[in-house]
XYZ file of N, CA and C in Angstrom:
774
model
N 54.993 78.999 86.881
C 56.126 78.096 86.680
C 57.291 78.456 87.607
N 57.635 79.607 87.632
C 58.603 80.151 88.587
C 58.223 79.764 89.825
N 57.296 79.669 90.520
C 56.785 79.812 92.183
C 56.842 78.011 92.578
N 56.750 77.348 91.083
C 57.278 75.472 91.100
C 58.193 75.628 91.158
N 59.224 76.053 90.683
C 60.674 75.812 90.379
C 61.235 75.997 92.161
N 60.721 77.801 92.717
C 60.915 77.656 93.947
C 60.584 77.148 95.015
N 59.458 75.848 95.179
C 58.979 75.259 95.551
C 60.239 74.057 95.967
N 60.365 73.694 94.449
C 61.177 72.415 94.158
C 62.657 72.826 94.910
N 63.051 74.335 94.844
C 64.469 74.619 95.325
C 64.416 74.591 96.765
N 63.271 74.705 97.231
C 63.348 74.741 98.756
C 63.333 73.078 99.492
N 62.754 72.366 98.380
C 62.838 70.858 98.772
C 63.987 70.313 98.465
N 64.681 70.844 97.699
C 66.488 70.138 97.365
C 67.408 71.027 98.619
N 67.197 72.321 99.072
C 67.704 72.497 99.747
C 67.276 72.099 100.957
N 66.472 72.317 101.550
C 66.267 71.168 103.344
C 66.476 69.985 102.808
N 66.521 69.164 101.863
C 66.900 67.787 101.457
C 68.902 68.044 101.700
N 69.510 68.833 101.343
C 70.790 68.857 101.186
C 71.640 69.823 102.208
N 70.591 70.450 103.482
C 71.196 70.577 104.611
C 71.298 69.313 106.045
N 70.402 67.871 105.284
C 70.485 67.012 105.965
C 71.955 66.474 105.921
N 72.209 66.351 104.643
C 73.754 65.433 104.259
C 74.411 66.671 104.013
N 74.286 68.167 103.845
C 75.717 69.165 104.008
C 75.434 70.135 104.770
N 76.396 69.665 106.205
C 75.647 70.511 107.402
C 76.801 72.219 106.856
N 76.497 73.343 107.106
C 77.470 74.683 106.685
C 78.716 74.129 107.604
N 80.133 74.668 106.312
C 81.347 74.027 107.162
C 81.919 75.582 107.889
N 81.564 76.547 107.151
C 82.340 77.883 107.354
C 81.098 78.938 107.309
N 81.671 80.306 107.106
C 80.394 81.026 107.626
C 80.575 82.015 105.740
N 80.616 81.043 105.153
C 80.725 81.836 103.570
C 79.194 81.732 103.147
N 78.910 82.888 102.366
C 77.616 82.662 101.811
C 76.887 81.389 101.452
N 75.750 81.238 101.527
C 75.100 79.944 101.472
C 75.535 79.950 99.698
N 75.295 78.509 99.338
C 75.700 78.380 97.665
C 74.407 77.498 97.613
N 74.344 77.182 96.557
C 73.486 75.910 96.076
C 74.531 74.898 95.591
N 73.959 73.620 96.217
C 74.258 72.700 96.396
C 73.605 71.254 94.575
N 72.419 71.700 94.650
C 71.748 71.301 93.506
C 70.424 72.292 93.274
N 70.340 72.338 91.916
C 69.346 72.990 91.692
C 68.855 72.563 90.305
N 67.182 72.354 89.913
C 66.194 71.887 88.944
C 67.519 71.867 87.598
N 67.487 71.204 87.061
C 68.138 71.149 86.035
C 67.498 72.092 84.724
N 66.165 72.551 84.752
C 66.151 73.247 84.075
C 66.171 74.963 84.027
N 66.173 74.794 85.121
C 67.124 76.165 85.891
C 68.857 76.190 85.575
N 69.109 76.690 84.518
C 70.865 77.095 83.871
C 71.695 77.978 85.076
N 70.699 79.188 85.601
C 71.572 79.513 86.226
C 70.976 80.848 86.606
N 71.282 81.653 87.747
C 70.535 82.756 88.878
C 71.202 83.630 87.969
N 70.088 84.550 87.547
C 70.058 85.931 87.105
C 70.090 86.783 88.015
N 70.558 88.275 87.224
C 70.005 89.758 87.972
C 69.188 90.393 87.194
N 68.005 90.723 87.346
C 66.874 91.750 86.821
C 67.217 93.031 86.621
N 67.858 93.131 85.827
C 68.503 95.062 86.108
C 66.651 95.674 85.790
N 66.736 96.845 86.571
C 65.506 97.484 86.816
C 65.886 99.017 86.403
N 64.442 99.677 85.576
C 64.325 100.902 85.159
C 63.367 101.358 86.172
N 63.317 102.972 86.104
C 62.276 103.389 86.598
C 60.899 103.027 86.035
N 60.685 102.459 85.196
C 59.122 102.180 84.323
C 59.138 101.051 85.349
N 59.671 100.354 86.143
C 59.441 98.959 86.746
C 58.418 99.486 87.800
N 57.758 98.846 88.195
C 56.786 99.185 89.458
C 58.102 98.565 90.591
N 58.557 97.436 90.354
C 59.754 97.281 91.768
C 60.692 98.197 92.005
N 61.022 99.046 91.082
C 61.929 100.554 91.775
C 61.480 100.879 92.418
N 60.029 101.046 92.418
C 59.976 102.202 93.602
C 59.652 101.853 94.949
N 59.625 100.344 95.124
C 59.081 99.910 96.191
C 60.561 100.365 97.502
N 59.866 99.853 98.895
C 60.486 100.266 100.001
C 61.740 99.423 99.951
N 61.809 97.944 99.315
C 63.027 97.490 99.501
C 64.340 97.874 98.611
N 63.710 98.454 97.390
C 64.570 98.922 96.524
C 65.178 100.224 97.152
N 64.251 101.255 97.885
C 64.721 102.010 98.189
C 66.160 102.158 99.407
N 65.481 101.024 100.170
C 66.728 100.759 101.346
C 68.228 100.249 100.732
N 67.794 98.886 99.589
C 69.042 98.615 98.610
C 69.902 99.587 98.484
N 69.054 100.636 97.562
C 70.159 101.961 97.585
C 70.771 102.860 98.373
N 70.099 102.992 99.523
C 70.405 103.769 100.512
C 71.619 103.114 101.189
N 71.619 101.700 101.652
C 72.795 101.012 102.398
C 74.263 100.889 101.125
N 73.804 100.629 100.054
C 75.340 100.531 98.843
C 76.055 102.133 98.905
N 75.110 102.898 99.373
C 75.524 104.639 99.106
C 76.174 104.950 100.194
N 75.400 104.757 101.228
C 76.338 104.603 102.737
C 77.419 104.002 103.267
N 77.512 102.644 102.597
C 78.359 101.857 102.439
C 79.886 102.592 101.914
N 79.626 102.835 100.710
C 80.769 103.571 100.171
C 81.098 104.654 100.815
N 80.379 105.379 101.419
C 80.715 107.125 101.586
C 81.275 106.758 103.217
N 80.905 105.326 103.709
C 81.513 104.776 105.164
C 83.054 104.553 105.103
N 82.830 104.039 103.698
C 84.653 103.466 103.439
C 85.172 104.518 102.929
N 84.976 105.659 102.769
C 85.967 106.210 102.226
C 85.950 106.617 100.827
N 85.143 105.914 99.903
C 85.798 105.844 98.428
C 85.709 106.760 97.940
N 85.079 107.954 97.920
C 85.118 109.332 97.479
C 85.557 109.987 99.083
N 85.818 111.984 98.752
C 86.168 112.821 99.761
C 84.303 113.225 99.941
N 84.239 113.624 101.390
C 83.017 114.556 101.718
C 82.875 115.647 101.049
N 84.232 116.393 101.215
C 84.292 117.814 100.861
C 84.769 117.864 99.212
N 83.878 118.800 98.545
C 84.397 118.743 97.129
C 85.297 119.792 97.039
N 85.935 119.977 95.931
C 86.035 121.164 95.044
C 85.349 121.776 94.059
N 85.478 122.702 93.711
C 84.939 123.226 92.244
C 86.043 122.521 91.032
N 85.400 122.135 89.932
C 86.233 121.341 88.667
C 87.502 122.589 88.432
N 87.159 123.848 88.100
C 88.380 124.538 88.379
C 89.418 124.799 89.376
N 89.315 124.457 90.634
C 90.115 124.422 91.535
C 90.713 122.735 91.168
N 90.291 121.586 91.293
C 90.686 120.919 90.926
C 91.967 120.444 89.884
N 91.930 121.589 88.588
C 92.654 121.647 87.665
C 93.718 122.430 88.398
N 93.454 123.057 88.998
C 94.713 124.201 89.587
C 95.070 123.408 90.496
N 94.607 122.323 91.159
C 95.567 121.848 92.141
C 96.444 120.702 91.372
N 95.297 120.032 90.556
C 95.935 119.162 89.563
C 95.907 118.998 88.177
N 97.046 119.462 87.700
C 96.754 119.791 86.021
C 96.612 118.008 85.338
N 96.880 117.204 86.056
C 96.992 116.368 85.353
C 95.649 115.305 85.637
N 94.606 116.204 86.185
C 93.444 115.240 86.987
C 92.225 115.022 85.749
N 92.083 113.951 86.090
C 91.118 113.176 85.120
C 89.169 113.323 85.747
N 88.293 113.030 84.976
C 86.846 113.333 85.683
C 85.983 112.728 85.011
N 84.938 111.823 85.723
C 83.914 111.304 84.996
C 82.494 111.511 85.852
N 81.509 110.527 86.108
C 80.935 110.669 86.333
C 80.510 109.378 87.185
N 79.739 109.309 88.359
C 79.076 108.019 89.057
C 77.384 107.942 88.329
N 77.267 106.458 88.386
C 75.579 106.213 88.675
C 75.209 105.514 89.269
N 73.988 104.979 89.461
C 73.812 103.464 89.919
C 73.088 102.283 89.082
N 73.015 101.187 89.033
C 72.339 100.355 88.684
C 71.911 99.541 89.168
N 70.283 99.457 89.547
C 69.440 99.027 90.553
C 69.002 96.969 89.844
N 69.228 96.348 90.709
C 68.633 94.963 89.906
C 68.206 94.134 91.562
N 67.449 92.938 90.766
C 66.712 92.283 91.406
C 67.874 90.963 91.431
N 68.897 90.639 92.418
C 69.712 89.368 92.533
C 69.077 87.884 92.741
N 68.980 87.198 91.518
C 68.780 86.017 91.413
C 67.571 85.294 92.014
N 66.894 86.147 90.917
C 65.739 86.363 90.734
C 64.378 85.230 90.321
N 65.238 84.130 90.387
C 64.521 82.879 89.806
C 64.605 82.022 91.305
N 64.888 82.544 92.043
C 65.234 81.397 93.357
C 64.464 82.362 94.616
N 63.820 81.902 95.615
C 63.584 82.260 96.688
C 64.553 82.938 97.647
N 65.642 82.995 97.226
C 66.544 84.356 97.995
C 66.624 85.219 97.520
N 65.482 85.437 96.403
C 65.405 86.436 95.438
C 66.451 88.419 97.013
N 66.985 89.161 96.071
C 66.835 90.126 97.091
C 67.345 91.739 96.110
N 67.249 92.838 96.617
C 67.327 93.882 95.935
C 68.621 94.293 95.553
N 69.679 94.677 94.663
C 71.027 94.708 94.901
C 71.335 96.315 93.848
N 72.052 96.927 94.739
C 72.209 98.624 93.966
C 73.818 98.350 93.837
N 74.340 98.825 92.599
C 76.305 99.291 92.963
C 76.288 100.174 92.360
N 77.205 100.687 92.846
C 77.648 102.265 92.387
C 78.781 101.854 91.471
N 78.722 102.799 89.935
C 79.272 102.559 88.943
C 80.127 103.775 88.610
N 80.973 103.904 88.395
C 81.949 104.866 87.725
C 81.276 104.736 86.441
N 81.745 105.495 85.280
C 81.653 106.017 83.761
C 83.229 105.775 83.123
N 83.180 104.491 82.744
C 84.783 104.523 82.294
C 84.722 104.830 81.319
N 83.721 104.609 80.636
C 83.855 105.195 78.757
C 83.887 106.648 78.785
N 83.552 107.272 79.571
C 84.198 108.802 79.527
C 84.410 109.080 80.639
N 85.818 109.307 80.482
C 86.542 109.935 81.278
C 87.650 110.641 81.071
N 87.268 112.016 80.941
C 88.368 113.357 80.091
C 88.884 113.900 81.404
N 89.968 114.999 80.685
C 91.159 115.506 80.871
C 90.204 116.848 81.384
N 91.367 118.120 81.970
C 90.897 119.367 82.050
C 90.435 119.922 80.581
N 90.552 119.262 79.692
C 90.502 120.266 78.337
C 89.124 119.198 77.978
N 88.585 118.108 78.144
C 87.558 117.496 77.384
C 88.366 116.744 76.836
N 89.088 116.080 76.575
C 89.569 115.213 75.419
C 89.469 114.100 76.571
N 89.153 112.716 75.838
C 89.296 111.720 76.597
C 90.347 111.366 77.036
N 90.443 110.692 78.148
C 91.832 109.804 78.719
C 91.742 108.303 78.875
N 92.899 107.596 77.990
C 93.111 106.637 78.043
C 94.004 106.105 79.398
N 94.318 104.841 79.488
C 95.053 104.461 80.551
C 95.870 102.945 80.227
N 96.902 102.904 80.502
C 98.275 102.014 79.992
C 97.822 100.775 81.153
N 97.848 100.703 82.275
C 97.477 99.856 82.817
C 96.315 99.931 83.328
N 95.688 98.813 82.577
C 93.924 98.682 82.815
C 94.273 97.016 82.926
N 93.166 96.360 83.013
C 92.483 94.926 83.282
C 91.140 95.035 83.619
N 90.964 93.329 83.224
C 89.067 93.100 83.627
C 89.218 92.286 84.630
N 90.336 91.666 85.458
C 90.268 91.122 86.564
C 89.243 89.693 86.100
N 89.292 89.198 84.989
C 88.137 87.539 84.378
C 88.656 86.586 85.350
N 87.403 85.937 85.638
C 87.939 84.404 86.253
C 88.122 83.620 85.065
N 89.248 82.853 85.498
C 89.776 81.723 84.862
C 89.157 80.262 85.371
N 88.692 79.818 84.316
C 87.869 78.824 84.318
C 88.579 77.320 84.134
N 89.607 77.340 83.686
C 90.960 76.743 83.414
C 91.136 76.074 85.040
N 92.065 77.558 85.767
C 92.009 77.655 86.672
C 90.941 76.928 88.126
N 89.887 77.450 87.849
C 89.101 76.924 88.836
C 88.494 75.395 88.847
N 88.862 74.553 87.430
C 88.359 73.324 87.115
C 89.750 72.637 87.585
N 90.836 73.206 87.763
C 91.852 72.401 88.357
C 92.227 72.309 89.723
N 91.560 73.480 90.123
C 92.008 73.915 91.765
C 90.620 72.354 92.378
N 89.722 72.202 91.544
C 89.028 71.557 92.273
C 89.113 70.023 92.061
N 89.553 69.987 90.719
C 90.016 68.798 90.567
C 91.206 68.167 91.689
N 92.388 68.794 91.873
C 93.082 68.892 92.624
C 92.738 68.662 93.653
N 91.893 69.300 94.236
C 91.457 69.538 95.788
C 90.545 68.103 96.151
N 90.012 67.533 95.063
C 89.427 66.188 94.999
C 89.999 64.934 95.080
N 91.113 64.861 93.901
C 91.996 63.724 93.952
C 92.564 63.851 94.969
N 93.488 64.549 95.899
C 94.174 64.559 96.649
C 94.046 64.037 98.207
N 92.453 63.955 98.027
C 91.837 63.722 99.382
C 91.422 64.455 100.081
N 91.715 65.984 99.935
C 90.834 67.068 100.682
C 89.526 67.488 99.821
N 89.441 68.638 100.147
C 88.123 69.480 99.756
C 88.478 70.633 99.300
N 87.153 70.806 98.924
C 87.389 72.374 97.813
C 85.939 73.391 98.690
N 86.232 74.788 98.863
C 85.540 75.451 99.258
C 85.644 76.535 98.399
N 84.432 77.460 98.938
C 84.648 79.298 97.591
C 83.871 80.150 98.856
N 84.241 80.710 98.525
C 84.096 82.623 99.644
C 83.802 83.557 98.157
N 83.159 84.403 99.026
C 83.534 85.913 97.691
C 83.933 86.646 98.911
N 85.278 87.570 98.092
C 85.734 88.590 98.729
C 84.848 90.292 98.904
N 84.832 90.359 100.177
C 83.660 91.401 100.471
C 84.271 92.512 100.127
N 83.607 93.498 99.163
C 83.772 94.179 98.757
C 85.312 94.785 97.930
N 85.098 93.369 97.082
C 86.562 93.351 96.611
C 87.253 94.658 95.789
N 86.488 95.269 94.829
C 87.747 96.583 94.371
C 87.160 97.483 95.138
N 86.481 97.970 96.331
C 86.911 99.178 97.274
C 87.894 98.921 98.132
N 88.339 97.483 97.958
C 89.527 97.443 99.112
C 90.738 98.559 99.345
N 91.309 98.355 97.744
C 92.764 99.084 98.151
C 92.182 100.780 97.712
N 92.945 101.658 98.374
C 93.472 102.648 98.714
C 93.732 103.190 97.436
N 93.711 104.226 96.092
C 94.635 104.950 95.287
C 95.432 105.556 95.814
N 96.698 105.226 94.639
C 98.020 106.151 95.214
C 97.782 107.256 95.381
N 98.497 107.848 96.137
C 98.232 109.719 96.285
C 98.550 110.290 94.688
N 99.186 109.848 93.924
C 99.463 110.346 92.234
C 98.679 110.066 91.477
N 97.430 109.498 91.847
C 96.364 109.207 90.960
C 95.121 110.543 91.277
N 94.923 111.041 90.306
C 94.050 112.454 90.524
C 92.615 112.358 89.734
N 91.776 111.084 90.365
C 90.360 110.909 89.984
C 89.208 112.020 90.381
N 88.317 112.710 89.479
C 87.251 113.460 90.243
C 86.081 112.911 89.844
N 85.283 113.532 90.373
C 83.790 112.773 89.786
C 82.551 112.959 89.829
N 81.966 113.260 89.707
C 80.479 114.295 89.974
C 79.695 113.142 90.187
N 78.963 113.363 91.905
C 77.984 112.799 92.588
C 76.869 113.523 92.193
N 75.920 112.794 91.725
C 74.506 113.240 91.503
C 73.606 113.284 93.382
N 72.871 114.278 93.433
C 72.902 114.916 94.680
C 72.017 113.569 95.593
N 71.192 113.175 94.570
C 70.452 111.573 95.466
C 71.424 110.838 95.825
N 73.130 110.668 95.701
C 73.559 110.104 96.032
C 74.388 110.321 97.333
N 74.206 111.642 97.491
C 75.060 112.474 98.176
C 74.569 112.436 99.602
N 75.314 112.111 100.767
C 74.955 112.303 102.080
C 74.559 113.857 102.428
N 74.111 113.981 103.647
C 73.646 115.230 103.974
C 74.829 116.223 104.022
N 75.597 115.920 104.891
C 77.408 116.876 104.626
C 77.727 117.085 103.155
N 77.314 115.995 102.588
C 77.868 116.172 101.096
C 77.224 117.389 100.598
N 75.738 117.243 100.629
C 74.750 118.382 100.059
C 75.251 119.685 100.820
N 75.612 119.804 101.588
C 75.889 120.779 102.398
C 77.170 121.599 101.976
N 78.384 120.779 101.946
C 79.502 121.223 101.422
C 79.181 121.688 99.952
N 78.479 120.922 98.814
C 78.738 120.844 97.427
C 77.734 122.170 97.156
N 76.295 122.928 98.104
C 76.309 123.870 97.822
C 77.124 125.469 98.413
N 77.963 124.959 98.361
C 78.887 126.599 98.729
C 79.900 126.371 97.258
N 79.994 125.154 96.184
C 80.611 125.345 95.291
C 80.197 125.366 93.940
N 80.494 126.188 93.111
C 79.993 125.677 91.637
C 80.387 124.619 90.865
N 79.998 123.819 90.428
C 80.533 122.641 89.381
C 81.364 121.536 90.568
N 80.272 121.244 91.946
C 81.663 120.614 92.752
C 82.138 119.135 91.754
N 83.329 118.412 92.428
C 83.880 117.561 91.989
C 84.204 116.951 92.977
N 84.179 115.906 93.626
C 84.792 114.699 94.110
C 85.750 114.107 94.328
N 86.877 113.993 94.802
C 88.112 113.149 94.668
C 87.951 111.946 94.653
N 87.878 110.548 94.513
C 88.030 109.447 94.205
C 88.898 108.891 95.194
N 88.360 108.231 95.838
C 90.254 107.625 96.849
C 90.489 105.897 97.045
N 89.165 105.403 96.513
C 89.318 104.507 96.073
C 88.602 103.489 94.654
N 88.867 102.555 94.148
C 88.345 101.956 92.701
C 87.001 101.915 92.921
N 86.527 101.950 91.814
C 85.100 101.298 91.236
C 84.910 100.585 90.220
N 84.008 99.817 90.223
C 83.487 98.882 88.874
C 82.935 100.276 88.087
N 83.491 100.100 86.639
C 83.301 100.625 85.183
C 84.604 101.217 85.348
N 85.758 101.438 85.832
C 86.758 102.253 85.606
C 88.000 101.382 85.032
N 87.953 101.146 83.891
C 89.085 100.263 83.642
C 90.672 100.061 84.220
N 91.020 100.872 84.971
C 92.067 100.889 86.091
C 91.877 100.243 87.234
N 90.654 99.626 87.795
C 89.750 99.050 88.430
C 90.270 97.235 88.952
N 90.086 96.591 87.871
C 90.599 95.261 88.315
C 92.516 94.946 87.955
N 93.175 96.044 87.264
C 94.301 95.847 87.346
C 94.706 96.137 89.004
N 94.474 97.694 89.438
C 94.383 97.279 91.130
C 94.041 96.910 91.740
N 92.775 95.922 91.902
C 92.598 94.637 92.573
C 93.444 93.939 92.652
N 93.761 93.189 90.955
C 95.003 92.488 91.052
C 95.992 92.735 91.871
N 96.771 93.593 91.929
C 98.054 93.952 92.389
C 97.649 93.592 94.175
N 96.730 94.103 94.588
C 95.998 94.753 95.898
C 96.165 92.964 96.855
N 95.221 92.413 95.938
C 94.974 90.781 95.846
C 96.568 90.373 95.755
N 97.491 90.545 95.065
C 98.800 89.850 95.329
C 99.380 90.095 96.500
N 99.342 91.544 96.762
C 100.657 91.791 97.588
C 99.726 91.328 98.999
N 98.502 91.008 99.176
C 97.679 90.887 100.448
C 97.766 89.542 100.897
N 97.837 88.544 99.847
C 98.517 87.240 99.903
C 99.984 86.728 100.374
N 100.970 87.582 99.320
C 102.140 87.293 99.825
C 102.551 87.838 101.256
N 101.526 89.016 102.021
C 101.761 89.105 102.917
C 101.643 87.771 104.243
N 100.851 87.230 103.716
C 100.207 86.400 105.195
C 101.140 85.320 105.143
N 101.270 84.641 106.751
C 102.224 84.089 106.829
C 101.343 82.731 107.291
N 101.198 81.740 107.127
C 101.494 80.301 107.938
C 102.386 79.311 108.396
N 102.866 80.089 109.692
C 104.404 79.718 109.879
C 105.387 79.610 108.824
N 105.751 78.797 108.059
C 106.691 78.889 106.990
C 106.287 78.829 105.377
N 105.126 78.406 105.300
C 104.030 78.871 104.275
C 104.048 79.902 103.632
N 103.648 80.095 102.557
C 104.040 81.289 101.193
C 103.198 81.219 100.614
N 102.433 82.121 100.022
C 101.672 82.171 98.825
C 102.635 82.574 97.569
N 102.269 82.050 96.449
C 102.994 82.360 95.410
C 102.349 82.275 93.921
N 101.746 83.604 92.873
C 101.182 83.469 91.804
C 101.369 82.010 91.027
N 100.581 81.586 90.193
C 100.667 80.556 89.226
C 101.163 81.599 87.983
N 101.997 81.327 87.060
C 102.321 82.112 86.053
C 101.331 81.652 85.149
N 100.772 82.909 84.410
C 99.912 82.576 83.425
C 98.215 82.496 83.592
N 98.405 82.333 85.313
C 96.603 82.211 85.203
C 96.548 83.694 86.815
N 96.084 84.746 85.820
C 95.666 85.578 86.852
C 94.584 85.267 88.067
N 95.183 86.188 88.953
C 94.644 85.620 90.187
C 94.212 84.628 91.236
N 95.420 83.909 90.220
C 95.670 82.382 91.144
C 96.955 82.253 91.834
N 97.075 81.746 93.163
C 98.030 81.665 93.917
C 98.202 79.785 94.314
N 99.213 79.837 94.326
C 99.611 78.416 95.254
C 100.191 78.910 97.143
N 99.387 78.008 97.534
C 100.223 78.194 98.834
C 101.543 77.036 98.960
N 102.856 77.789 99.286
C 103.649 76.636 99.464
C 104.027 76.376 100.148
N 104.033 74.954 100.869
C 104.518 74.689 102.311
C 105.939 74.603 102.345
N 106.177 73.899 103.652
C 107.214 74.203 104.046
C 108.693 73.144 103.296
N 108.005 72.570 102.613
C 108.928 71.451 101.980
C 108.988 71.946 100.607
N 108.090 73.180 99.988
C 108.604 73.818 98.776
C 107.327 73.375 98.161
N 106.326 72.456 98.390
C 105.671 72.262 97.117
C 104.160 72.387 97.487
N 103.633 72.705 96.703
C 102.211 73.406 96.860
C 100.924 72.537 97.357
């Protein structure tokens, strides 16, 4: 039944690159798809799966691991968890994993997808006691929101388009006053990493930028996402929040109105 369904998706799509030629270079979307198809899953995968262990799963993980350790988001060089405390009494520590899945998995672009996850449900202090955090968010789309931006974008006589932002919470940077550590499990660890982390006991990680599971996570997106907006200029053009619906902006022209 599945191998019909993708049959049928490949005939709606060459049917709907005749009449929608690509306008921009944003991920391909679907355009229509079988109506009894609701909607593209992810297969999260265990090791009992025979597809873990295959060669594409393995590369999945290898490029999301590289990826990160390219940008920055942890330090190479660790510390030991006690040096850590001595540099920072006030430093917090959890743990990374990964979670391996099969992306949308009912359609012929089926493909392998790994992210690296922080441990937000625990995450203690130098003493073990957990740490909470005052400004957190889940960063939710607003659905409100996105049924009006397109409505809008319809009546008005233009068009409506969607992008995903690449690699949206490793973007910003943590403040230097934020004192995240984090224990890399050694499969995750580049070769320098393995290298540095055995000359220490108990190494630890610095954190230097967000991850998904860390509830501090999409509140700095947010912020990251505002101030990256109000930066850009179109000649006299402004971006400016909608009050009330996170992570929505108006652009306003030059006559004041959006």
């Amino acid at each position: 039944q599945i191998n019909e369904l993708r049959k049928k998706n490949i005939q709606v799509q060459n049917k709907n690159k005749k009449h929608h030629p690509p306008m921009a270079e944003h991920r391909e979307k679907y355009h229509t798809v079988p109506m009894n198809v609701m909607g593209m899953v992810t297969k999260n995968l265990t090791k009992s799966d025979k597809e873990y262990h295959t060669e594409g799963a393995r590369l999945a993980v290898r490029a999301e691991i590289d990826k990160l350790i390219e940008a920055g988001v942890w330090d190479i060089v660790p510390l030991s968890k006690s040096d850590a405390i001595k540099l920072h009494p006030d430093a917090s520590f959890s743990r990374i994993f990964g979670i391996l899945g099969i992306k949308d998995m009912e359609s012929n672009t089926a493909k392998y997808k790994y992210r690296v996850v922080i441990q937000g449900s625990n995450v203690r202090d130098h003493s073990g006691e957990h740490v909470y955090f005052a400004d957190t968010s889940s960063a939710p789309t607003n659905m409100v929101a996105i049924r009006s931006v397109i409505a809008y974008g319809q009546l008005s006589g233009g068009s409506c388009s969607q992008a995903d932002a690449q690699q949206a919470f490793i973007q910003p940077l943590l403040e230097e006053d934020v004192h995240m550590y984090i224990h890399v499990p050694p499969e995750m660890m580049s070769e320098e990493m393995r290298k540095q982390a055995s000359k220490v006991q108990n190494p630890v990680f610095r954190l230097r930028r967000p991850l998904y599971g860390w509830s501090r996570s999409g509140n700095i997106w947010e912020t990251h996402l505002a101030d990256t907006l109000k930066e850009i200029k179109h000649g006299s053009d402004q971006w400016k929040p909608v009050e009330y619906w996170p992570q929505t902006f108006w652009k306003i022209g030059s006559k004041g109105k959006p």
